[in-house]
Short mmCIF file of C-alpha atoms in Angstrom, two decimals:
data_model
loop_
_atom_site.label_atom_id
_atom_site.label_comp_id
_atom_site.label_asym_id
_atom_site.label_seq_id
_atom_site.Cartn_x
_atom_site.Cartn_y
_atom_site.Cartn_z
CA MET A 1 99.14 -45.44 40.34
CA ALA A 2 101.95 -44.23 38.09
CA GLU A 3 101.25 -41.12 36.10
CA ASN A 4 100.38 -41.61 32.46
CA VAL A 5 103.28 -39.67 30.98
CA ILE A 6 105.77 -39.83 28.14
CA THR A 7 109.35 -39.00 28.98
CA GLY A 8 112.14 -37.77 26.80
CA ALA A 9 115.69 -39.02 26.38
CA ASN A 10 116.80 -36.98 29.41
CA GLY A 11 114.12 -38.59 31.61
CA ALA A 12 112.02 -35.45 31.89
CA VAL A 13 108.24 -35.57 31.40
CA TYR A 14 107.54 -34.41 27.84
CA ILE A 15 103.84 -35.18 27.60
CA ASN A 16 101.54 -35.52 30.59
CA ILE A 17 98.75 -37.56 29.02
CA ASP A 18 96.49 -37.53 32.10
CA GLU A 19 96.63 -33.78 32.29
CA GLY A 20 96.03 -33.38 28.55
CA LEU A 21 93.07 -35.73 28.61
CA LYS A 22 91.57 -33.97 31.62
CA ARG A 23 91.73 -30.69 29.75
CA VAL A 24 89.48 -32.05 27.00
CA ILE A 25 87.14 -33.83 29.41
CA ASN A 26 88.77 -37.21 28.70
CA ASN A 27 87.98 -37.01 25.01
CA GLY A 28 90.99 -39.03 23.80
CA LYS A 29 90.16 -38.58 20.15
CA LEU A 30 90.05 -34.82 20.53
CA PHE A 31 93.37 -34.87 22.40
CA ALA A 32 94.92 -36.90 19.57
CA LYS A 33 93.40 -34.52 17.05
CA LEU A 34 94.84 -31.49 18.83
CA LEU A 35 98.30 -33.06 18.98
CA THR A 36 98.11 -33.90 15.27
CA LYS A 37 97.03 -30.36 14.56
CA PHE A 38 99.97 -29.06 16.58
CA LYS A 39 102.34 -31.23 14.57
CA THR A 40 100.95 -30.14 11.21
CA SER A 41 100.15 -26.47 11.91
CA ASN A 42 102.85 -25.54 14.38
CA ALA A 43 105.89 -27.45 13.19
CA GLY A 44 107.47 -24.17 12.11
CA SER A 45 106.37 -22.04 15.03
CA LEU A 46 109.63 -22.24 17.01
CA ASP A 47 111.65 -21.47 13.88
CA GLU A 48 109.46 -18.42 13.45
CA VAL A 49 110.25 -17.28 16.98
CA LEU A 50 113.97 -17.77 16.44
CA SER A 51 113.94 -15.98 13.09
CA PHE A 52 112.33 -12.95 14.75
CA VAL A 53 115.03 -13.08 17.42
CA ALA A 54 117.74 -13.32 14.73
CA ALA A 55 116.25 -10.31 12.96
CA GLY A 56 116.21 -8.38 16.24
CA ASP A 57 112.40 -8.12 16.17
CA TYR A 58 111.85 -8.91 19.82
CA GLU A 59 108.28 -7.60 19.84
CA LYS A 60 107.13 -10.18 17.29
CA ALA A 61 109.31 -12.84 18.91
CA LYS A 62 107.60 -12.11 22.23
CA ILE A 63 104.12 -12.64 20.78
CA SER A 64 105.12 -15.82 18.94
CA ILE A 65 106.82 -17.45 21.92
CA HIS A 66 103.87 -16.43 24.11
CA THR A 67 101.48 -18.22 21.76
CA LEU A 68 103.67 -21.33 21.61
CA LYS A 69 103.94 -21.35 25.39
CA GLY A 70 100.14 -21.21 25.70
CA ILE A 71 99.68 -24.11 23.30
CA ALA A 72 102.31 -26.20 25.07
CA ALA A 73 100.57 -25.54 28.38
CA ASN A 74 97.15 -26.44 27.05
CA LEU A 75 98.33 -29.63 25.36
CA ALA A 76 100.24 -30.71 28.49
CA LEU A 77 103.57 -30.69 26.61
CA THR A 78 105.28 -30.33 29.95
CA GLU A 79 108.95 -29.98 29.05
CA LEU A 80 108.27 -27.75 26.06
CA TYR A 81 106.13 -25.54 28.27
CA LYS A 82 108.93 -25.23 30.85
CA GLN A 83 111.48 -24.35 28.21
CA THR A 84 109.22 -21.83 26.44
CA VAL A 85 108.66 -20.12 29.79
CA GLU A 86 112.41 -19.63 30.09
CA THR A 87 112.76 -18.65 26.43
CA GLU A 88 109.98 -16.08 26.73
CA ALA A 89 111.56 -14.59 29.85
CA GLN A 90 114.89 -14.15 28.04
CA ILE A 91 113.22 -12.66 24.96
CA LYS A 92 111.34 -10.23 27.16
CA ALA A 93 114.65 -9.29 28.76
CA GLY A 94 116.01 -8.58 25.29
CA ALA A 95 118.61 -11.33 24.82
CA LEU A 96 118.20 -15.03 24.08
CA ASP A 97 121.04 -17.17 25.40
CA PRO A 98 122.43 -19.51 22.66
CA GLY A 99 122.33 -22.43 25.11
CA THR A 100 118.63 -21.85 25.83
CA GLN A 101 117.96 -21.53 22.13
CA GLU A 102 119.63 -24.87 21.37
CA SER A 103 117.88 -26.56 24.26
CA VAL A 104 114.39 -25.40 23.27
CA LYS A 105 115.03 -26.39 19.65
CA LYS A 106 116.02 -29.89 20.73
CA CYS A 107 113.05 -30.14 23.08
CA PHE A 108 110.63 -28.96 20.38
CA ALA A 109 111.93 -31.51 17.84
CA GLU A 110 111.76 -34.33 20.37
CA THR A 111 108.24 -33.37 21.40
CA LEU A 112 107.04 -33.56 17.80
CA VAL A 113 108.35 -37.10 17.59
CA LEU A 114 107.05 -38.24 20.97
CA LEU A 115 103.52 -37.03 20.47
CA ASP A 116 103.10 -39.62 17.66
CA GLU A 117 102.89 -42.22 20.40
CA VAL A 118 99.90 -40.49 21.99
CA VAL A 119 98.25 -39.97 18.63
CA ALA A 120 98.66 -43.67 17.84
CA LYS A 121 97.17 -44.64 21.19
CA TYR A 122 94.13 -42.32 21.21
CA GLY A 123 93.64 -41.36 17.58
CA GLY A 124 91.77 -44.59 16.86
CA MET B 1 69.04 -17.05 30.72
CA ALA B 2 68.47 -18.86 27.44
CA ASP B 3 68.76 -16.82 24.29
CA SER B 4 68.51 -19.13 21.32
CA ILE B 5 66.37 -21.79 19.72
CA ASN B 6 68.00 -24.61 21.67
CA ASN B 7 67.56 -22.66 24.91
CA LEU B 8 71.29 -22.36 25.53
CA PRO B 9 73.08 -19.05 26.00
CA THR B 10 75.74 -18.19 23.43
CA VAL B 11 79.42 -17.76 24.23
CA LEU B 12 81.81 -16.17 21.74
CA VAL B 13 85.35 -17.55 21.90
CA VAL B 14 87.97 -15.35 20.23
CA ASP B 15 91.47 -16.82 19.88
CA ASP B 16 93.88 -17.06 16.96
CA VAL B 17 95.09 -20.46 18.15
CA ASP B 18 92.43 -22.87 16.97
CA MET B 19 93.62 -25.54 19.40
CA ASN B 20 92.68 -23.25 22.29
CA VAL B 21 89.28 -22.65 20.70
CA MET B 22 88.73 -26.39 20.25
CA ILE B 23 89.53 -27.10 23.89
CA LEU B 24 87.18 -24.37 25.12
CA GLU B 25 84.47 -25.64 22.80
CA GLU B 26 84.87 -29.13 24.23
CA ILE B 27 84.64 -27.79 27.78
CA LEU B 28 81.62 -25.57 27.18
CA LYS B 29 79.66 -27.21 24.37
CA ASP B 30 77.17 -29.07 26.60
CA ASN B 31 75.91 -25.91 28.27
CA TYR B 32 76.35 -23.19 25.68
CA ASN B 33 76.13 -22.41 22.00
CA ILE B 34 79.64 -21.57 20.86
CA MET B 35 80.50 -18.89 18.33
CA THR B 36 84.16 -18.59 17.38
CA ALA B 37 86.45 -16.00 15.82
CA SER B 38 90.20 -16.02 15.26
CA ASN B 39 90.89 -12.33 15.88
CA GLY B 40 89.28 -9.05 16.90
CA VAL B 41 88.29 -8.01 13.38
CA GLU B 42 86.48 -11.28 12.72
CA ALA B 43 84.85 -11.14 16.16
CA LEU B 44 83.57 -7.61 15.55
CA ASP B 45 82.20 -8.62 12.17
CA LYS B 46 80.38 -11.60 13.70
CA LEU B 47 79.02 -9.46 16.53
CA HIS B 48 77.64 -6.90 14.09
CA LYS B 49 75.99 -9.60 11.98
CA ALA B 50 74.68 -11.75 14.84
CA ASP B 51 70.90 -12.11 15.20
CA VAL B 52 71.40 -12.80 18.90
CA LEU B 53 74.40 -11.30 20.65
CA PRO B 54 76.49 -13.63 22.80
CA LYS B 55 75.91 -13.41 26.52
CA ILE B 56 79.63 -13.47 27.20
CA ILE B 57 82.93 -13.31 25.31
CA LEU B 58 86.09 -15.29 26.03
CA LEU B 59 88.82 -13.17 24.48
CA ASP B 60 92.46 -13.94 23.85
CA VAL B 61 94.85 -11.03 24.39
CA PHE B 62 97.54 -11.50 21.76
CA MET B 63 96.12 -11.95 18.29
CA PRO B 64 96.99 -10.73 14.81
CA GLU B 65 94.85 -8.10 13.00
CA MET B 66 93.22 -6.78 16.18
CA ASN B 67 94.24 -7.90 19.66
CA GLY B 68 92.03 -8.39 22.69
CA TYR B 69 92.67 -4.96 24.19
CA GLU B 70 91.82 -3.23 20.91
CA LEU B 71 88.59 -5.19 20.52
CA LEU B 72 87.59 -4.41 24.11
CA GLU B 73 88.23 -0.71 23.52
CA ILE B 74 86.01 -0.71 20.42
CA MET B 75 83.29 -2.63 22.26
CA LYS B 76 83.30 -0.03 25.05
CA SER B 77 82.22 2.66 22.61
CA ASP B 78 79.38 0.58 21.16
CA LYS B 79 76.07 0.88 22.98
CA ALA B 80 75.03 -2.75 22.48
CA LEU B 81 78.44 -4.42 22.70
CA LYS B 82 79.69 -2.62 25.79
CA ARG B 83 77.22 -4.54 27.92
CA ILE B 84 78.61 -7.94 27.00
CA PRO B 85 80.98 -9.16 29.72
CA VAL B 86 84.44 -10.15 28.52
CA ILE B 87 86.64 -12.78 30.13
CA PHE B 88 90.24 -12.61 29.00
CA ILE B 89 92.03 -15.80 28.03
CA THR B 90 95.44 -15.03 29.39
CA THR B 91 98.54 -16.18 31.17
CA SER B 92 99.21 -15.32 34.76
CA ASP B 93 101.64 -12.53 33.84
CA ASN B 94 99.06 -10.18 32.36
CA GLU B 95 95.96 -10.71 34.52
CA SER B 96 96.07 -7.24 36.04
CA GLU B 97 96.39 -5.56 32.63
CA GLY B 98 93.33 -7.47 31.45
CA LEU B 99 91.23 -6.48 34.43
CA ALA B 100 92.37 -2.86 34.15
CA ALA B 101 91.33 -2.85 30.48
CA GLY B 102 87.77 -3.70 31.48
CA ALA B 103 87.58 -7.49 31.42
CA VAL B 104 85.32 -8.91 34.13
CA ASP B 105 87.51 -11.94 34.79
CA PHE B 106 90.23 -14.06 33.23
CA ILE B 107 90.88 -17.67 32.35
CA ASN B 108 94.45 -18.86 32.56
CA LYS B 109 96.29 -21.10 30.16
CA PRO B 110 96.57 -24.02 30.60
CA PHE B 111 92.82 -24.31 30.88
CA ASN B 112 91.31 -25.98 33.90
CA GLU B 113 87.94 -27.43 32.98
CA GLU B 114 86.23 -26.71 36.30
CA ILE B 115 87.54 -23.18 36.53
CA VAL B 116 86.56 -22.37 32.94
CA LYS B 117 83.03 -23.65 33.53
CA LEU B 118 82.66 -21.88 36.87
CA ARG B 119 84.01 -18.53 35.69
CA VAL B 120 81.72 -18.50 32.65
CA LYS B 121 78.73 -19.61 34.77
CA ASN B 122 79.41 -17.03 37.50
CA GLN B 123 79.82 -14.16 35.07
CA LEU B 124 76.67 -15.17 33.20
CA GLU B 125 74.73 -15.19 36.44
CA LEU B 126 76.01 -11.71 37.23
CA LYS B 127 75.14 -10.56 33.72
CA ASN B 128 71.63 -11.98 33.99
CA TYR B 129 71.17 -10.36 37.38
CA SER B 130 72.38 -7.03 36.04
CA ASP B 131 70.08 -7.36 33.01
CA SER B 132 67.09 -8.08 35.23
CA LEU B 133 67.92 -5.05 37.38
CA GLU B 134 68.12 -2.86 34.29
CA ASP B 135 64.79 -4.22 33.04
CA MET B 136 63.30 -3.49 36.44
CA VAL B 137 64.65 0.07 36.44
CA ALA B 138 63.32 0.62 32.90
CA GLU B 139 59.93 -0.72 33.93
CA LYS B 140 59.80 1.46 37.05
CA THR B 141 60.94 4.50 35.08
CA ALA B 142 58.20 3.87 32.52
CA GLU B 143 55.67 3.55 35.35
CA ALA B 144 56.90 6.77 36.95
CA THR B 145 56.75 8.58 33.59
CA ALA B 146 53.21 7.30 33.00
CA THR B 147 52.19 8.43 36.46
CA LEU B 148 53.70 11.86 35.83
CA ASP B 149 51.95 12.04 32.44
CA ASN B 150 48.61 11.16 33.97
CA THR B 151 49.06 13.57 36.86
CA LEU B 152 49.99 16.44 34.58
CA GLN B 153 47.13 15.65 32.19
CA ALA B 154 44.69 15.49 35.12
CA LEU B 155 45.97 18.85 36.29
CA ALA B 156 45.44 20.28 32.80
CA ASN B 157 41.90 18.87 32.76
CA ILE B 158 41.12 20.52 36.10
CA ILE B 159 42.14 23.89 34.68
CA GLU B 160 40.06 23.34 31.59
CA TYR B 161 36.94 22.30 33.53
CA ARG B 162 37.25 25.35 35.69
CA ASN B 163 37.87 27.75 32.84
CA LEU B 164 34.66 26.67 31.09
CA GLU B 165 34.81 29.03 28.15
CA SER B 166 37.96 27.53 26.71
CA GLY B 167 36.39 24.17 25.87
CA SER B 168 39.00 22.01 24.20
CA HIS B 169 41.56 24.81 24.26
CA VAL B 170 44.25 22.68 25.90
CA LYS B 171 43.84 19.83 23.42
CA ARG B 172 43.87 22.18 20.41
CA THR B 173 46.92 24.10 21.56
CA GLN B 174 48.71 20.77 21.92
CA PHE B 175 47.76 19.89 18.34
CA PHE B 176 48.91 23.31 17.04
CA CYS B 177 52.14 22.89 18.93
CA LYS B 178 52.64 19.39 17.49
CA ALA B 179 51.93 20.57 13.92
CA LEU B 180 54.33 23.47 14.30
CA VAL B 181 57.12 21.32 15.75
CA GLU B 182 56.66 18.67 13.04
CA TYR B 183 56.84 21.31 10.32
CA LEU B 184 59.98 22.85 11.82
CA LEU B 185 61.63 19.42 11.90
CA GLU B 186 60.47 18.22 8.48
CA SER B 187 61.40 21.46 6.73
CA GLU B 188 64.83 21.34 8.40
CA SER B 189 64.25 24.86 9.68
CA GLU B 190 66.96 26.64 11.61
CA TYR B 191 65.38 25.32 14.82
CA ALA B 192 65.38 21.66 13.71
CA ALA B 193 68.63 20.68 15.42
CA GLU B 194 67.74 22.49 18.65
CA LEU B 195 64.31 20.86 18.68
CA ARG B 196 65.73 17.37 18.18
CA GLY B 197 67.84 17.89 21.28
CA MET B 198 64.75 18.94 23.26
CA GLN B 199 62.73 15.74 22.76
CA PRO B 200 60.09 17.58 20.70
CA GLU B 201 57.27 15.16 21.56
CA ILE B 202 57.68 16.28 25.20
CA ILE B 203 57.10 19.91 24.19
CA THR B 204 53.68 18.93 22.86
CA LYS B 205 52.85 17.02 26.04
CA SER B 206 54.06 19.92 28.18
CA MET B 207 51.76 22.33 26.34
CA ALA B 208 48.88 20.81 28.32
CA LEU B 209 50.10 22.68 31.40
CA HIS B 210 50.60 26.12 29.87
CA ASP B 211 47.75 27.63 31.87
CA VAL B 212 48.17 25.55 35.03
CA GLY B 213 48.74 28.73 37.01
CA LYS B 214 45.14 29.82 36.35
CA ILE B 215 44.22 27.58 39.26
CA GLY B 216 45.43 30.46 41.42
CA ILE B 217 43.28 33.10 39.73
CA PRO B 218 39.97 34.00 41.44
CA ASP B 219 36.82 32.98 39.53
CA LYS B 220 35.53 36.53 39.41
CA ILE B 221 38.53 37.42 37.26
CA LEU B 222 39.02 34.17 35.40
CA LEU B 223 35.35 33.90 34.40
CA LYS B 224 34.57 37.60 34.09
CA PRO B 225 32.53 38.39 30.99
CA GLY B 226 34.04 41.43 29.32
CA LYS B 227 37.36 43.19 29.55
CA LEU B 228 39.46 43.02 32.70
CA ASP B 229 40.35 46.30 34.40
CA PRO B 230 44.11 47.03 34.91
CA ASP B 231 44.18 45.61 38.44
CA GLU B 232 42.35 42.48 37.38
CA TYR B 233 44.66 42.13 34.41
CA ASP B 234 47.68 42.36 36.71
CA ILE B 235 46.26 39.53 38.80
CA MET B 236 45.51 37.49 35.67
CA LYS B 237 49.11 37.90 34.57
CA THR B 238 50.30 36.19 37.74
CA HIS B 239 49.08 32.84 36.37
CA THR B 240 52.48 32.52 34.67
CA VAL B 241 54.37 32.81 37.96
CA VAL B 242 51.87 30.61 39.80
CA GLY B 243 52.27 28.03 37.01
CA LYS B 244 56.06 28.11 37.35
CA ASN B 245 55.79 27.68 41.12
CA ILE B 246 53.42 24.73 40.79
CA ILE B 247 55.76 22.98 38.34
CA GLU B 248 58.78 23.67 40.54
CA GLU B 249 56.95 22.18 43.50
CA MET B 250 56.29 19.10 41.40
CA MET B 251 59.98 18.95 40.52
CA THR B 252 60.77 18.89 44.20
CA ALA B 253 58.03 16.37 44.95
CA VAL B 254 59.20 13.89 42.31
CA LYS B 255 62.84 14.65 43.23
CA ASP B 256 63.70 15.24 39.59
CA LYS B 257 64.80 18.75 38.77
CA ASP B 258 66.33 17.47 35.55
CA SER B 259 63.14 15.93 34.15
CA ILE B 260 62.95 17.32 30.62
CA TYR B 261 59.16 16.99 30.79
CA LEU B 262 58.87 19.22 33.86
CA ARG B 263 61.51 21.62 32.53
CA HIS B 264 59.46 22.13 29.34
CA CYS B 265 56.31 22.49 31.45
CA ARG B 266 58.00 25.19 33.52
CA SER B 267 59.34 27.08 30.48
CA ILE B 268 55.96 27.05 28.81
CA ALA B 269 53.87 27.87 31.89
CA TYR B 270 56.23 30.68 32.93
CA SER B 271 57.10 32.24 29.58
CA HIS B 272 54.26 31.67 27.09
CA HIS B 273 53.16 35.30 27.50
CA GLU B 274 56.60 36.74 26.84
CA ARG B 275 56.90 38.75 23.60
CA PHE B 276 59.75 38.63 21.13
CA ASP B 277 60.27 42.39 21.51
CA GLY B 278 60.59 42.13 25.28
CA LYS B 279 57.24 43.75 26.08
CA GLY B 280 55.59 40.60 27.41
CA TYR B 281 55.27 39.24 30.92
CA PRO B 282 56.16 38.16 33.57
CA GLN B 283 59.91 38.73 33.06
CA GLY B 284 59.96 40.89 29.93
CA LEU B 285 62.35 38.43 28.27
CA GLN B 286 63.39 39.33 24.76
CA GLY B 287 64.06 37.32 21.56
CA TYR B 288 66.03 34.14 22.02
CA ASP B 289 66.17 34.59 25.79
CA ILE B 290 62.61 33.28 25.72
CA PRO B 291 62.81 29.47 25.71
CA LEU B 292 62.00 28.00 22.29
CA ALA B 293 59.25 25.82 23.79
CA ALA B 294 57.59 28.95 25.20
CA ARG B 295 57.86 30.81 21.87
CA ILE B 296 56.14 27.88 20.16
CA ALA B 297 53.53 27.77 22.93
CA ALA B 298 52.82 31.50 22.54
CA LEU B 299 51.84 31.14 18.89
CA SER B 300 49.74 28.02 19.53
CA ASP B 301 47.96 29.70 22.43
CA VAL B 302 47.29 33.03 20.71
CA TYR B 303 46.08 31.42 17.48
CA ASP B 304 43.49 29.41 19.39
CA ALA B 305 42.47 32.40 21.48
CA LEU B 306 41.91 34.43 18.30
CA VAL B 307 39.77 31.91 16.44
CA CYS B 308 37.63 30.92 19.45
CA ALA B 309 34.92 32.89 21.16
CA ARG B 310 35.64 33.74 24.81
CA VAL B 311 33.45 35.26 27.53
CA TYR B 312 34.98 38.61 26.73
CA LYS B 313 35.12 38.43 22.91
CA SER B 314 33.68 36.79 19.81
CA ALA B 315 35.58 34.43 17.49
CA MET B 316 37.71 35.79 14.67
CA SER B 317 37.91 34.29 11.18
CA TYR B 318 40.95 32.15 10.32
CA ASP B 319 42.17 34.73 7.81
CA GLU B 320 41.86 37.53 10.33
CA ALA B 321 43.74 35.47 12.90
CA ILE B 322 46.61 34.83 10.49
CA HIS B 323 46.63 38.54 9.64
CA ILE B 324 47.00 39.43 13.32
CA ILE B 325 49.78 36.87 13.74
CA VAL B 326 51.64 38.22 10.69
CA GLU B 327 51.37 41.71 12.16
CA GLY B 328 53.01 40.38 15.33
CA LYS B 329 55.99 38.87 13.47
CA GLY B 330 59.18 40.03 15.14
CA THR B 331 57.32 42.04 17.77
CA GLN B 332 55.01 39.67 19.59
CA PHE B 333 56.21 36.49 17.92
CA ASP B 334 59.43 34.82 16.85
CA PRO B 335 59.73 35.63 13.11
CA VAL B 336 60.84 32.12 12.09
CA LEU B 337 57.94 30.55 13.96
CA THR B 338 55.50 33.11 12.52
CA ASP B 339 56.61 32.17 9.00
CA ALA B 340 56.12 28.52 9.88
CA VAL B 341 52.55 29.17 11.07
CA ILE B 342 51.83 30.96 7.81
CA GLN B 343 53.11 27.95 5.91
CA ILE B 344 50.89 25.53 7.79
CA GLN B 345 47.84 27.74 8.31
CA ASP B 346 45.62 25.22 6.48
CA LYS B 347 46.68 22.56 8.95
CA PHE B 348 45.90 24.95 11.85
CA GLN B 349 42.40 25.57 10.39
CA GLU B 350 41.78 21.86 10.08
CA ILE B 351 42.87 21.26 13.69
CA SER B 352 40.63 24.06 14.88
CA ARG B 353 37.57 22.88 12.93
CA SER B 354 37.85 19.26 13.95
CA ASN B 355 38.44 19.91 17.67
CA GLN B 356 35.64 22.24 18.71
#
């Protein structure tokens, strides 16, 4: 059986619905609620990370990207998780590559759009 | 082990990301009561206000206000909180730091339902097992203490039955000792702090054994009507050393040389005939070299000896007894303790009258 996933424009898995549902014991409504919460409460979280980086405050950037990475992992936002892993590694190393920065920004924006589909399906 | 009205144990989840908290609640809600906090400060506040402490804490590492490591450090210095096991909510790159900081286990993000449930369940089982072991140790310790109490009291009774003239001497000296200690504590005397560190109630209990060494004194001396001759007196004086030896043998028998109860018993039995001016026996200790418990015991013992009739002497009036004690201030007796006895002489009289 094909995996229940949502892919992005580049064909990568952006949201692994099966995995997300499993995490909340198949409570679809809760999964939809968590995704909605992510969209409303965390829409600015990547900007926050990048503003810390721009200000040279890598300590705060490290904590913020770590939190975002954890949320992405827990909500099965697969591509965002992968990209935040890379972003965190670069921040920890003390320099964020502009290409990585652009890529994670694009991924984050696309994720916010794509998760509407899951919310519509399970939000009931 | 259940700990609340709905018979479910409580788990405290501390994480600043409410989505993480919501997922953990969903995973655990059927088997546990869930308390939540969004940072260390809030968690600490909830722990201090909780009627029932959580059985386990799931703690995020990176949080604003107070992070997981800081909360764990504070918990370690709190008697009640340090016993609550903490599982860190973490990512795989800081597991070892979490365990080194004192967490019992960790839960990785992203959460895996089965692993979360199993880790919480396993740690709770360990916690319950450890609690039951501690309860068992406390129970056994209480039993051992009670046995020691009863044994020592029985020993004191044997001495008293044998030394017929002294009647309720042991009981009265314990009451004098208790009254004196209570006064010294309540009046915040210069000995108050030292006494508090000595478990003062144990001093009173230990007083029962002050003459335990008399078991080694021959009847013809112990029960002799009239004054002892110098040789007999020398033998009588050995009851202090015999008493010390008996207590030390008990220390060896119960394998507890550090028992404060037996240490007080030894001090009192060995040194209650020492004098403040160094002219007492058996060691000729002087002033503060004489253990405080023994200095207290000396006054309690002498007061009772003065106001009671013995085979070799008649009873003295309470006023005469106090007069003798005042005369011994700084020579026979510790001056601070002598002043205390003067202050509570009415109480001493009452104890004496009601315990004949």
